[in-house]
Tab-separated table of C-alpha atoms and ligand atoms in Angstrom:
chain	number	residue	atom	x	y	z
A	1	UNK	CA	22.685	36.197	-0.906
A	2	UNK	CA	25.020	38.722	0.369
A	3	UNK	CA	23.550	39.051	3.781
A	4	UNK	CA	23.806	35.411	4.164
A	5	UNK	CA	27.329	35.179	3.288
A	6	UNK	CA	28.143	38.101	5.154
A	7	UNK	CA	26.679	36.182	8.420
A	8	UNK	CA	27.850	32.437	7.753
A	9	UNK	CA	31.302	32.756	6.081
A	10	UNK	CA	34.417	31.707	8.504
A	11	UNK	CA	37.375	33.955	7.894
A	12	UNK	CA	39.063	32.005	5.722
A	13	UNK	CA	36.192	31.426	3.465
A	14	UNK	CA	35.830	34.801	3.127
A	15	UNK	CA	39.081	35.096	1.952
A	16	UNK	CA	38.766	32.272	-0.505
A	17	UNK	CA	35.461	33.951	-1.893
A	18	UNK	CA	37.121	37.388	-2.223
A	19	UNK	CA	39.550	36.130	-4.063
A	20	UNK	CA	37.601	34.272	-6.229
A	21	UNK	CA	35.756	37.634	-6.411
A	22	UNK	CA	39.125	39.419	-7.640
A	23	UNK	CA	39.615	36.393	-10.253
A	24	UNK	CA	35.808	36.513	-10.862
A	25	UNK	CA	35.766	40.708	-12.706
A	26	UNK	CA	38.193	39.179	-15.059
A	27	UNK	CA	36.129	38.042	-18.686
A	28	UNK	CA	37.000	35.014	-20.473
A	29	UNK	CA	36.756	35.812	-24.230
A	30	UNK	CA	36.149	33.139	-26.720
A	31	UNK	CA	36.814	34.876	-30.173
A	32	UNK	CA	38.296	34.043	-33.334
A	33	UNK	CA	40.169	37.273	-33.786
A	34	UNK	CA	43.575	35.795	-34.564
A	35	UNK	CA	45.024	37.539	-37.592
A	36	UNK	CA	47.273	40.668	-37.422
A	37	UNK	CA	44.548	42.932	-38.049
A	38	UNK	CA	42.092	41.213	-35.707
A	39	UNK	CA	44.334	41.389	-33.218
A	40	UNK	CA	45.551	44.918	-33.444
A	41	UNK	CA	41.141	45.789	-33.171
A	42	UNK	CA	41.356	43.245	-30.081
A	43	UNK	CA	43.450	45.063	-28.531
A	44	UNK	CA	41.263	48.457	-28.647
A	45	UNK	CA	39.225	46.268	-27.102
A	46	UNK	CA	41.361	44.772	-24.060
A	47	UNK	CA	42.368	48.303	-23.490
A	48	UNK	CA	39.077	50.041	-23.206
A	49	UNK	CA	37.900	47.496	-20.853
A	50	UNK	CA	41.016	47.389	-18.793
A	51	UNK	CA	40.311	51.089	-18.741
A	52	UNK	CA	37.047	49.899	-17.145
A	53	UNK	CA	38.796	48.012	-14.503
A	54	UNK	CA	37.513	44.810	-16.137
A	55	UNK	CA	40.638	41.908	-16.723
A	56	UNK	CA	40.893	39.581	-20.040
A	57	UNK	CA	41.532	36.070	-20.330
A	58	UNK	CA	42.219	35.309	-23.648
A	59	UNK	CA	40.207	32.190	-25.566
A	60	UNK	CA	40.799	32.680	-29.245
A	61	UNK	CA	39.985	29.501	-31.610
A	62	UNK	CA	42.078	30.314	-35.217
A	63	UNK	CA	39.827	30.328	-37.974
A	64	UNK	CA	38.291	32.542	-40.269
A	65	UNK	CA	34.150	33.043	-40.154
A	66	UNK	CA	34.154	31.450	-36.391
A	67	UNK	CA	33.364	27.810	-37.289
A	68	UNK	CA	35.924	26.176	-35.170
A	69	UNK	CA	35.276	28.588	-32.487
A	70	UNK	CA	31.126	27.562	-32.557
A	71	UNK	CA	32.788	23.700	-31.888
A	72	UNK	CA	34.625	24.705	-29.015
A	73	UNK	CA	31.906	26.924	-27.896
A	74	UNK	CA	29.533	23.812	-27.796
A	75	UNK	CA	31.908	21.587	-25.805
A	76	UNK	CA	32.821	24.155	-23.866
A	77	UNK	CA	29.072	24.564	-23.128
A	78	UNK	CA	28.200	20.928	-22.971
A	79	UNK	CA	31.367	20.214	-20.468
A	80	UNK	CA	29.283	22.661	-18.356
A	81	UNK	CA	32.280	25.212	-18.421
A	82	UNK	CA	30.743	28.068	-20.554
A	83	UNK	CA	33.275	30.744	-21.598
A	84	UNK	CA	32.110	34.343	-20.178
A	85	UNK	CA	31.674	35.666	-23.543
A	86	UNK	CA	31.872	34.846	-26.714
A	87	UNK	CA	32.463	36.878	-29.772
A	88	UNK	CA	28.801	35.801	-32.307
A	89	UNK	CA	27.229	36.004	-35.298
A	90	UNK	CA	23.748	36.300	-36.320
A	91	UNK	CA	21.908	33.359	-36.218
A	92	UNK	CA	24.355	31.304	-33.514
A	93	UNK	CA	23.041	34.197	-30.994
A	94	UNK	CA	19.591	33.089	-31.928
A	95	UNK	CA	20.650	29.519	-31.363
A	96	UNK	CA	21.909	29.882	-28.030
A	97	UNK	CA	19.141	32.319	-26.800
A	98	UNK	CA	16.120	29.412	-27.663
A	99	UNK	CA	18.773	27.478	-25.391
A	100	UNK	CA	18.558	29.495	-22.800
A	101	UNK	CA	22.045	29.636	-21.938
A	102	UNK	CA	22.352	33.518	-22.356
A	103	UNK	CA	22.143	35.851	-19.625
A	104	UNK	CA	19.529	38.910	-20.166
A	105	UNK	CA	21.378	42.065	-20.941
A	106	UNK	CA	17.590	44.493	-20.969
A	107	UNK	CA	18.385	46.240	-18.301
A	108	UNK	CA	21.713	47.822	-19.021
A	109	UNK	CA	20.569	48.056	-22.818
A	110	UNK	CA	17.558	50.128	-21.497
A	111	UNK	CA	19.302	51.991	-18.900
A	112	UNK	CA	21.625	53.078	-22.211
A	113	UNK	CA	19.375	53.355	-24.458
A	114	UNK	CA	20.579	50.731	-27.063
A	115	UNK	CA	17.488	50.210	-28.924
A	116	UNK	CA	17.589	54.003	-30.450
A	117	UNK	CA	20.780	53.523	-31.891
A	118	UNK	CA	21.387	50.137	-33.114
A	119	UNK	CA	20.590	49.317	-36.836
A	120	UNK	CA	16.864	47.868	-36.837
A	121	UNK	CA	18.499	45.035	-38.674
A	122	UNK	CA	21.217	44.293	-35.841
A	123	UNK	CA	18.586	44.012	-33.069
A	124	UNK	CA	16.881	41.190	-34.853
A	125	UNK	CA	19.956	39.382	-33.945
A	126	UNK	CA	20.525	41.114	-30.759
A	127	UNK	CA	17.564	40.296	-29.318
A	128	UNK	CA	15.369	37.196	-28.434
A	129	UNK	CA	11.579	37.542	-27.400
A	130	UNK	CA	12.008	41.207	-26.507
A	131	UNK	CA	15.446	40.528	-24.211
A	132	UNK	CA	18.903	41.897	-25.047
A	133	UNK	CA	21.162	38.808	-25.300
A	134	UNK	CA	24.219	40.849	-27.400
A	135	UNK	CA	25.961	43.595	-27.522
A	136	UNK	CA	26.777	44.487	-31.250
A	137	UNK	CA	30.260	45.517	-31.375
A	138	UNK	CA	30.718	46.416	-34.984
A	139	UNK	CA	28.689	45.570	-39.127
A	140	UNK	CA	31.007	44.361	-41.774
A	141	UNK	CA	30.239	43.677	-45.185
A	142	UNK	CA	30.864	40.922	-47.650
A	143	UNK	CA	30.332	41.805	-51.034
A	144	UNK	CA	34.066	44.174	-51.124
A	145	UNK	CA	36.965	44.017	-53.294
A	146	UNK	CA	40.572	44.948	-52.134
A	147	UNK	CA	42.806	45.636	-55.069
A	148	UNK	CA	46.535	46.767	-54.974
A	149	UNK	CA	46.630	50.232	-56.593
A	150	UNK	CA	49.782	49.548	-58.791
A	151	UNK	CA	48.085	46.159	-60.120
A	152	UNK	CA	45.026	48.439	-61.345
A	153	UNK	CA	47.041	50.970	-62.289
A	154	UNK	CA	48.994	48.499	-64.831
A	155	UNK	CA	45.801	46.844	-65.455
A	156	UNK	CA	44.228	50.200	-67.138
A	157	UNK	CA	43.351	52.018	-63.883
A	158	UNK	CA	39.896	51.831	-64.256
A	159	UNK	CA	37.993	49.912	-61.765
A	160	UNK	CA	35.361	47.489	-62.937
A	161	UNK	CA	31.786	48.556	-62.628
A	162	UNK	CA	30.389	45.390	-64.147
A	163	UNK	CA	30.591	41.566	-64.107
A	164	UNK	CA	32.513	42.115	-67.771
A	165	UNK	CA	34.757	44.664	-67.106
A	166	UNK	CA	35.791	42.704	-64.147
A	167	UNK	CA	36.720	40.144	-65.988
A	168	UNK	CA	38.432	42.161	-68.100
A	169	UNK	CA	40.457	43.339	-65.718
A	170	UNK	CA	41.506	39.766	-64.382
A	171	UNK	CA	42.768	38.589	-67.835
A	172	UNK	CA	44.778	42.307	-67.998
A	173	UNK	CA	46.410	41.228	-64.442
A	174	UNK	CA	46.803	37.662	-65.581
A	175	UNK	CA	48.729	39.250	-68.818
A	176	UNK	CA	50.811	41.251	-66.225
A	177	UNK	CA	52.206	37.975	-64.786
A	178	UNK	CA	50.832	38.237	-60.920
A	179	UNK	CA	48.082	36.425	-59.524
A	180	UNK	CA	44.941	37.814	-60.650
A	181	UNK	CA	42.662	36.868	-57.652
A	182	UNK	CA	43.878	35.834	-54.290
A	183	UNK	CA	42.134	33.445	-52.908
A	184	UNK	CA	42.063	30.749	-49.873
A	185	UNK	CA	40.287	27.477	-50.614
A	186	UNK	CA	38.379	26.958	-47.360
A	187	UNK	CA	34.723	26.690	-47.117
A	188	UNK	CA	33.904	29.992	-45.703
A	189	UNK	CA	36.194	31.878	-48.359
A	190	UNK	CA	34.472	30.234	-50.822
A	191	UNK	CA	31.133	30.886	-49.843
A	192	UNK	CA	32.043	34.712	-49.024
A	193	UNK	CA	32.583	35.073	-52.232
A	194	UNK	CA	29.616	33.073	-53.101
A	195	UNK	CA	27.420	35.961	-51.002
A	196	UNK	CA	28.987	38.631	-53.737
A	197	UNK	CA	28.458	36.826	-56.484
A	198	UNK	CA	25.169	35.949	-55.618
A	199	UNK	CA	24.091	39.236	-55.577
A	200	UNK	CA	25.949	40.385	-58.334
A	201	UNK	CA	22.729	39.106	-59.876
A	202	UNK	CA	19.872	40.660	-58.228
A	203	UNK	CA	18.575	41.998	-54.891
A	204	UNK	CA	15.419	40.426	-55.688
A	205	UNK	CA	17.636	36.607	-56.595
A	206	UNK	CA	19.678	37.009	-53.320
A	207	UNK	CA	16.786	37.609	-51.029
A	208	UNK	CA	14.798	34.739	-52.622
A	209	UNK	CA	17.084	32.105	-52.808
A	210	UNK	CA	19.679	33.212	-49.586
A	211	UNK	CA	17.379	34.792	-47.259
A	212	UNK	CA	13.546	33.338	-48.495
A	213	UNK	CA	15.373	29.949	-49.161
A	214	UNK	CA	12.949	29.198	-51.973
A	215	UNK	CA	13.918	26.195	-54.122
A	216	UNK	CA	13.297	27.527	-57.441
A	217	UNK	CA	15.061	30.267	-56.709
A	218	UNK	CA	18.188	27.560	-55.322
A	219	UNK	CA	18.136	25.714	-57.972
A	220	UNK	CA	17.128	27.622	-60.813
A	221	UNK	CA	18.789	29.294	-63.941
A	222	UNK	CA	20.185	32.021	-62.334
A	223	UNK	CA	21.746	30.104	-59.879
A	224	UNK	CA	23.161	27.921	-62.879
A	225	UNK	CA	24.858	31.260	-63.945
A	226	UNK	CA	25.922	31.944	-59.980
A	227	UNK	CA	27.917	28.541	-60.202
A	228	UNK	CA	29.378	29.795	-63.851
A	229	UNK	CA	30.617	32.972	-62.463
A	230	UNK	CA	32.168	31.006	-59.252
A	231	UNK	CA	34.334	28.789	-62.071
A	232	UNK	CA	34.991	32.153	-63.820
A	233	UNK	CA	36.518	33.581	-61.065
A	234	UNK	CA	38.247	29.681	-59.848
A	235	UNK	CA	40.337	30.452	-63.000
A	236	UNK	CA	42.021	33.399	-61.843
A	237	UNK	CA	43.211	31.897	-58.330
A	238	UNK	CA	46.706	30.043	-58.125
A	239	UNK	CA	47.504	26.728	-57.475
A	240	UNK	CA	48.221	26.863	-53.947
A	241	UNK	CA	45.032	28.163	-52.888
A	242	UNK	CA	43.728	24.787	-51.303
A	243	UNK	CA	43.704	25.701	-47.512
A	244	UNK	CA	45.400	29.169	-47.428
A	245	UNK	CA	44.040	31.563	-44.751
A	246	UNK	CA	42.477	34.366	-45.803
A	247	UNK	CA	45.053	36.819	-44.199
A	248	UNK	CA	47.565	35.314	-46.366
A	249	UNK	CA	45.622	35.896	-49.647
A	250	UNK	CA	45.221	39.757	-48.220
A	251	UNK	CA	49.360	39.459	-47.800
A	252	UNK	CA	49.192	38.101	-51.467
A	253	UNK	CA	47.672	41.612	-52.618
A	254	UNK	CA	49.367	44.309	-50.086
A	255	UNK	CA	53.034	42.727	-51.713
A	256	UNK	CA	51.390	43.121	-55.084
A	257	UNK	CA	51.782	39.045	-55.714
A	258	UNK	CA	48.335	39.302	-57.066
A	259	UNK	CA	46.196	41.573	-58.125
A	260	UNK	CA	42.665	41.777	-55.677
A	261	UNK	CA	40.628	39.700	-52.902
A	262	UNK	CA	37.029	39.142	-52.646
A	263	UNK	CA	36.534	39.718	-48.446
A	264	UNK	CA	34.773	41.673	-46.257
A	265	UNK	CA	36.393	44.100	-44.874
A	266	UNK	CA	38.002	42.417	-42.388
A	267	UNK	CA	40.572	42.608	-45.073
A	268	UNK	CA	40.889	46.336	-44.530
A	269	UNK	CA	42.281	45.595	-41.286
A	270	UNK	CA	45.238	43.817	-42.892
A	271	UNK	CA	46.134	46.527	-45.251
A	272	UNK	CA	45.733	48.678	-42.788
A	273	UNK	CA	48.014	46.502	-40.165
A	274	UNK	CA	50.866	46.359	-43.042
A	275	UNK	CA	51.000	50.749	-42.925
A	276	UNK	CA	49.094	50.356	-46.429
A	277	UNK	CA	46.745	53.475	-47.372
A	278	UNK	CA	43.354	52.938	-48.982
A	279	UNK	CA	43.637	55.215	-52.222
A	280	UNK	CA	47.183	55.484	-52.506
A	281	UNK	CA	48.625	51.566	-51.743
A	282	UNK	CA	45.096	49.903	-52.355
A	283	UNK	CA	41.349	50.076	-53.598
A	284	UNK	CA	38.086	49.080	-51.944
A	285	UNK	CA	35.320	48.888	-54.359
A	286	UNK	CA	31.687	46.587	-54.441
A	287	UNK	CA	31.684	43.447	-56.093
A	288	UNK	CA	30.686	44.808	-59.405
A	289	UNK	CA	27.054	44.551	-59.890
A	290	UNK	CA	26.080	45.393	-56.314
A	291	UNK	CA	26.745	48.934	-55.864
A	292	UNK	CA	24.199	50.185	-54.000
A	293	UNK	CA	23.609	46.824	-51.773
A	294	UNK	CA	25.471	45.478	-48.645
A	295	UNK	CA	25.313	41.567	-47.584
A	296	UNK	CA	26.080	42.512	-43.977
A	297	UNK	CA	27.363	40.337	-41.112
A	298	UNK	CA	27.513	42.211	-37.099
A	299	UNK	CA	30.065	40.762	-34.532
A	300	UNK	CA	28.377	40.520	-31.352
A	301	UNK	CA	29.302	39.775	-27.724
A	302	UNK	CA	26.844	37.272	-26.011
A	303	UNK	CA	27.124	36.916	-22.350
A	304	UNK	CA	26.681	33.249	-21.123
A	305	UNK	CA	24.479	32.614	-18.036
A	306	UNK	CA	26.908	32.702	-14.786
A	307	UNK	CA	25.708	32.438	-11.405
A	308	UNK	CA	28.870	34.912	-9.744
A	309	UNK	CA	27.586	37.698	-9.236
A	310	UNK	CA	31.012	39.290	-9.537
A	311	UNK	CA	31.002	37.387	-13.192
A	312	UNK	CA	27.390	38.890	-13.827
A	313	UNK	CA	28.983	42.783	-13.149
A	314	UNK	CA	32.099	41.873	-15.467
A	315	UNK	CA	29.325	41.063	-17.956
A	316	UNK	CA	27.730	44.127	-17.739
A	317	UNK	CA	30.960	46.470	-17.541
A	318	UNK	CA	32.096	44.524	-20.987
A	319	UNK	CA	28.720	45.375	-22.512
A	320	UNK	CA	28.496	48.861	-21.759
A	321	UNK	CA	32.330	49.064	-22.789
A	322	UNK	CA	31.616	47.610	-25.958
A	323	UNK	CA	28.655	49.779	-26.739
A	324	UNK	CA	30.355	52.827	-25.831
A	325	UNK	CA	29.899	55.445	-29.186
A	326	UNK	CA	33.553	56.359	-28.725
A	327	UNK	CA	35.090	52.757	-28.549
A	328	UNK	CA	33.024	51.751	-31.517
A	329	UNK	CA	35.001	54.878	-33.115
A	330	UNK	CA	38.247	53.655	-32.135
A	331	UNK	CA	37.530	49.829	-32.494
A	332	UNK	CA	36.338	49.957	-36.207
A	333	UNK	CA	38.513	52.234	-37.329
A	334	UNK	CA	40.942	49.188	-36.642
A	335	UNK	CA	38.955	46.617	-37.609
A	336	UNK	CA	37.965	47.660	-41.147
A	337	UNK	CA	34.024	47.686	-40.023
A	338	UNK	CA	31.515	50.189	-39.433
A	339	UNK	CA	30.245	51.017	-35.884
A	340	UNK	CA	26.950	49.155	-34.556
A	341	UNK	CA	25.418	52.238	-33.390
A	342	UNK	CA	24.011	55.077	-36.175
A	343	UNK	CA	25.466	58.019	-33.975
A	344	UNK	CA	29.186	57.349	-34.177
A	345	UNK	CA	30.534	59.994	-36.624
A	346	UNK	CA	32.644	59.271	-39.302
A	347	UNK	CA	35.355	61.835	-38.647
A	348	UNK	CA	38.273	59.290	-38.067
A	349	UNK	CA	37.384	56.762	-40.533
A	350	UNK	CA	39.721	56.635	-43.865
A	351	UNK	CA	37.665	56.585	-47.136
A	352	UNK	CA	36.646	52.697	-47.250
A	353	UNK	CA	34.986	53.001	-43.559
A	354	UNK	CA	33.533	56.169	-44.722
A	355	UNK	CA	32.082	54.590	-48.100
A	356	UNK	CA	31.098	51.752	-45.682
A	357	UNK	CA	28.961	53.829	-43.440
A	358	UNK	CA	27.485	55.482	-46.068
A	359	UNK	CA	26.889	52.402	-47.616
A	360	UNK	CA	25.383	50.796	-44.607
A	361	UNK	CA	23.211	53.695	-44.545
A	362	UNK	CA	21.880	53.929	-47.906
A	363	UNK	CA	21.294	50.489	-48.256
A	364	UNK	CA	18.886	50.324	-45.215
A	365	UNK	CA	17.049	52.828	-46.212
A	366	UNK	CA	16.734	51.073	-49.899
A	367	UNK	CA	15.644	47.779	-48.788
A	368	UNK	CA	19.051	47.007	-49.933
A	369	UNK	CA	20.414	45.818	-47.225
A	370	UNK	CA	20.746	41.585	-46.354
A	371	UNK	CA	22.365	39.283	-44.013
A	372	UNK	CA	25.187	37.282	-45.194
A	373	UNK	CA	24.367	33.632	-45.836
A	374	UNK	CA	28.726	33.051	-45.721
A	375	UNK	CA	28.600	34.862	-41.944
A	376	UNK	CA	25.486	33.594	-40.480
A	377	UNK	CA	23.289	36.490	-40.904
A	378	UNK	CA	21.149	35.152	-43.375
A	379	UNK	CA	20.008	31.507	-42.576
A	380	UNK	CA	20.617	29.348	-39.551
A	381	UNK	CA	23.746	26.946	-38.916
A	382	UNK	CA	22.818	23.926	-40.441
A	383	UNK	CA	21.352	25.648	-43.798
A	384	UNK	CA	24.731	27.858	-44.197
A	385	UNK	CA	26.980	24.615	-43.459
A	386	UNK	CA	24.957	22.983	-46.433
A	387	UNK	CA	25.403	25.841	-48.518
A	388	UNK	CA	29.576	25.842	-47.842
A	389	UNK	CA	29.709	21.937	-48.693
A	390	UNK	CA	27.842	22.660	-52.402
A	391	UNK	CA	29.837	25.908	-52.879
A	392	UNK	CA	32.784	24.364	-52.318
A	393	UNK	CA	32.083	20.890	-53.616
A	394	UNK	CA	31.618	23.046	-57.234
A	395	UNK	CA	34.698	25.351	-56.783
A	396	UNK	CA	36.810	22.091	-56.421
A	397	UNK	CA	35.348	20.940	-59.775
A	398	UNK	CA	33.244	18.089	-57.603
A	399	UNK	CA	30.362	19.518	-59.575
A	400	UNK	CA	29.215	21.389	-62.978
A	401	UNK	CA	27.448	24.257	-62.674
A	402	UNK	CA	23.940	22.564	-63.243
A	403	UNK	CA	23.965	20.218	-60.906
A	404	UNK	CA	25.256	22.522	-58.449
A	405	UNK	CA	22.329	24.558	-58.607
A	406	UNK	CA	20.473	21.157	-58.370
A	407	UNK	CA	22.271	19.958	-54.833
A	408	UNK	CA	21.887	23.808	-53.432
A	409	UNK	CA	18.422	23.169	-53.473
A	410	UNK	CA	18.399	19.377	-52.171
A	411	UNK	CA	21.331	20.608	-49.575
A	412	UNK	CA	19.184	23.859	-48.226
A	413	UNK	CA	15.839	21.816	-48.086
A	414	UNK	CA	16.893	18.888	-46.049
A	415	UNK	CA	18.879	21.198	-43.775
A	416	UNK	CA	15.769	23.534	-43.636
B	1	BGC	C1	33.919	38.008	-38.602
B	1	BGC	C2	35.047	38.989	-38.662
B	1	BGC	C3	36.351	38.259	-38.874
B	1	BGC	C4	36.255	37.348	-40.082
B	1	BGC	C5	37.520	36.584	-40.411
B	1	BGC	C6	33.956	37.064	-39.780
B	1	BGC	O1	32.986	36.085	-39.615
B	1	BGC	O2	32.686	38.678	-38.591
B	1	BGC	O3	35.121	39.762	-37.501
B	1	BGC	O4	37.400	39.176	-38.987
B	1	BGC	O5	35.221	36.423	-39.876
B	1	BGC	O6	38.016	35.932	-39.307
């Protein structure tokens, strides 16, 4: 292709394609990293790859879990106008692979080495029919809780181990006068909690019913008891919840309005943004019940198919950037996550990221380790968009418990 532009180019075509060239090693970067924390680990990012000689053009779509990003992602894509790349999770890589529309990343992946260090679990979603298609930037976890040190400390300054003590401790905080559980009532909030919960009772219950998608399992007892525990915690969120972002609930706990947040750690990143120190200012512990097990979700990068080849080497450069073992240092460290690759040492990580990695670790090696159904990693699209309409259908009193547990199963089968 070269030689033939080389020969049949006028000048000033030339001069158009170089500088479409120049524009071209810029990457356009659909993401939904829009909160202050996000934003402060986006930068990491923008730097290291400036560092790289590689531009950014911002495309971030506002909204928490990357729904509204996946929308504009498929216009973007159907309008024939696909974004360079696009921050993914899980199964939407999948998705797109079986499309087609994502450009092969093997050869830079095997040139680095990427399949010795990435989490067995992350390549499932990295790869498609033995080809690279994403570069794992970072693994969070769902099944945390952030509470403000002073709030515990009032509340007894013990933190809860089990489903009971936690309760406990909500009706102490509750008796203190602050909020006990900050929440925001959006789909994906609710159903990130929903993950916790979930596996609050059982490895075995979460695998079968979030993962295996069996129907007894959906719509069984213990599922019955998932839905109580949901309307448990609904009791201990205030009455503005309907809508709030999730960054705002985190604000609600670093200013000691309420008392804790059921996030991934994502959240971290907020404390962390507000100069807040994990031991001294705030708290991250499991979701009581699930020590020992991680519901897991991996931002990736997925390169769309471009034809420049200038676009193609901007690709690349981003994807080596990304994976590079120091980056994913510096990046999570930001971000409240845990690096993608299993040789990045923990040395600058505070003691959540350090619990997280060890975690992580543990938890593989357990068989305790499962995707998130809230962040994609543990069913496709249409299943986990069934799942948020009954999980939040109940948490807005739509439904009891029982029949809950009866629509998960109707919802997850017909979306199967
Ligand atoms: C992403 C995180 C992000 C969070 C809230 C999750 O789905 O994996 O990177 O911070 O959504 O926006």
């Amino acid at each position: 292709m070269r030689g033939f532009y080389g020969k049949a180019l006028t000048a000033a075509a030339a001069l158009v394609l170089s500088t479409s060239l120049v524009k071209a090693a810029d990457v356009e970067v659909l993401h939904w990293w829009t909160s202050g924390g996000e934003a402060a680990a986006l930068n990491v990012l923008k730097d290291n790859l400036a560092g790289a000689g590689t531009g950014w053009l911002d495309m971030p779509v506002a909204g928490g879990g990357g729904e509204a990003a996946m929308t504009t992602l498929r216009a973007r894509v159907t309008a024939g106008n696909p974004p360079t790349a696009v921050q993914m999770l899980g199964f939407d890589i999948q998705d797109w692979a079986k499309e087609g529309a994502l450009a092969d990343l093997t050869a830079t992946a095997t040139a680095e080495g990427w399949d010795k260090v990435v989490p067995t679990a992350l390549q499932a979603f990295s790869t498609y029919d033995g080809k690279w298609v994403a570069a794992p930037v970072n693994v969070h976890s769902t099944n945390w809780i952030w509470i403000n040190k002073a709030a515990l400390d009032a509340a007894g300054g013990k933190a809860p181990e089990t489903w009971e003590e936690l309760v406990a401790m909500l009706d102490a905080m509750k008796a203190n006068g602050i909020t006990p559980l900050a929440h925001g009532g959006q789909a994906w909030q609710d159903a990130t909690v929903f993950d916790a919960v979930v596996l609050s009772l059982g490895a075995d219950f979460y695998k079968a019913a979030m993962i295996d998608l069996d129907p007894a399992a959906l719509g069984g007892e213990t599922m019955v008891e998932a839905f109580n525990r949901m309307a448990t915690l609904r009791s201990y969120v205030d009455d503005n919840f309907s809508g709030r972002d999730w960054n705002l609930a985190s604000a609600m706990v670093i200013n000691g309005e309420a008392g804790m947040q059921m996030m991934g750690d994502w959240a971290k990143g907020e404390f962390l943004k507000a100069g807040k120190v994990p031991g001294t200012d705030f708290v991250c512990i499991r979701f009581p019940g699930t020590q020992g097990m991680v519901t897991f979700n991996s931002d990736q990068f997925a390169m769309f198919n471009q034809t420049d080849p200038a676009m193609q080497e901007a690709q690349v450069a981003m994807a080596k950037a990304i994976m590079d073992p120091v980056f994913q240092s510096a990046f999570n460290v930001v971000k409240g996550s845990v690096p993608a690759r299993t040789d990045v040492p923990d040395t600058d990580f505070d003691d959540c990221g350090k619990k997280g990695m060890k975690d992580l670790a543990e938890a593989n090696t357990n068989g305790m380790l499962f995707g998130s159904m809230a962040h994609g990693h543990a069913a496709p699209a249409a299943v986990k968009n069934a799942l948020y309409d009954v999980v939040t259908a109940h948490f807005n009193g739509e439904y009891d418990a029982a029949t809950a547990a009866t629509e998960l199963a109707a919802a997850v089968e017909a979306a199967k």
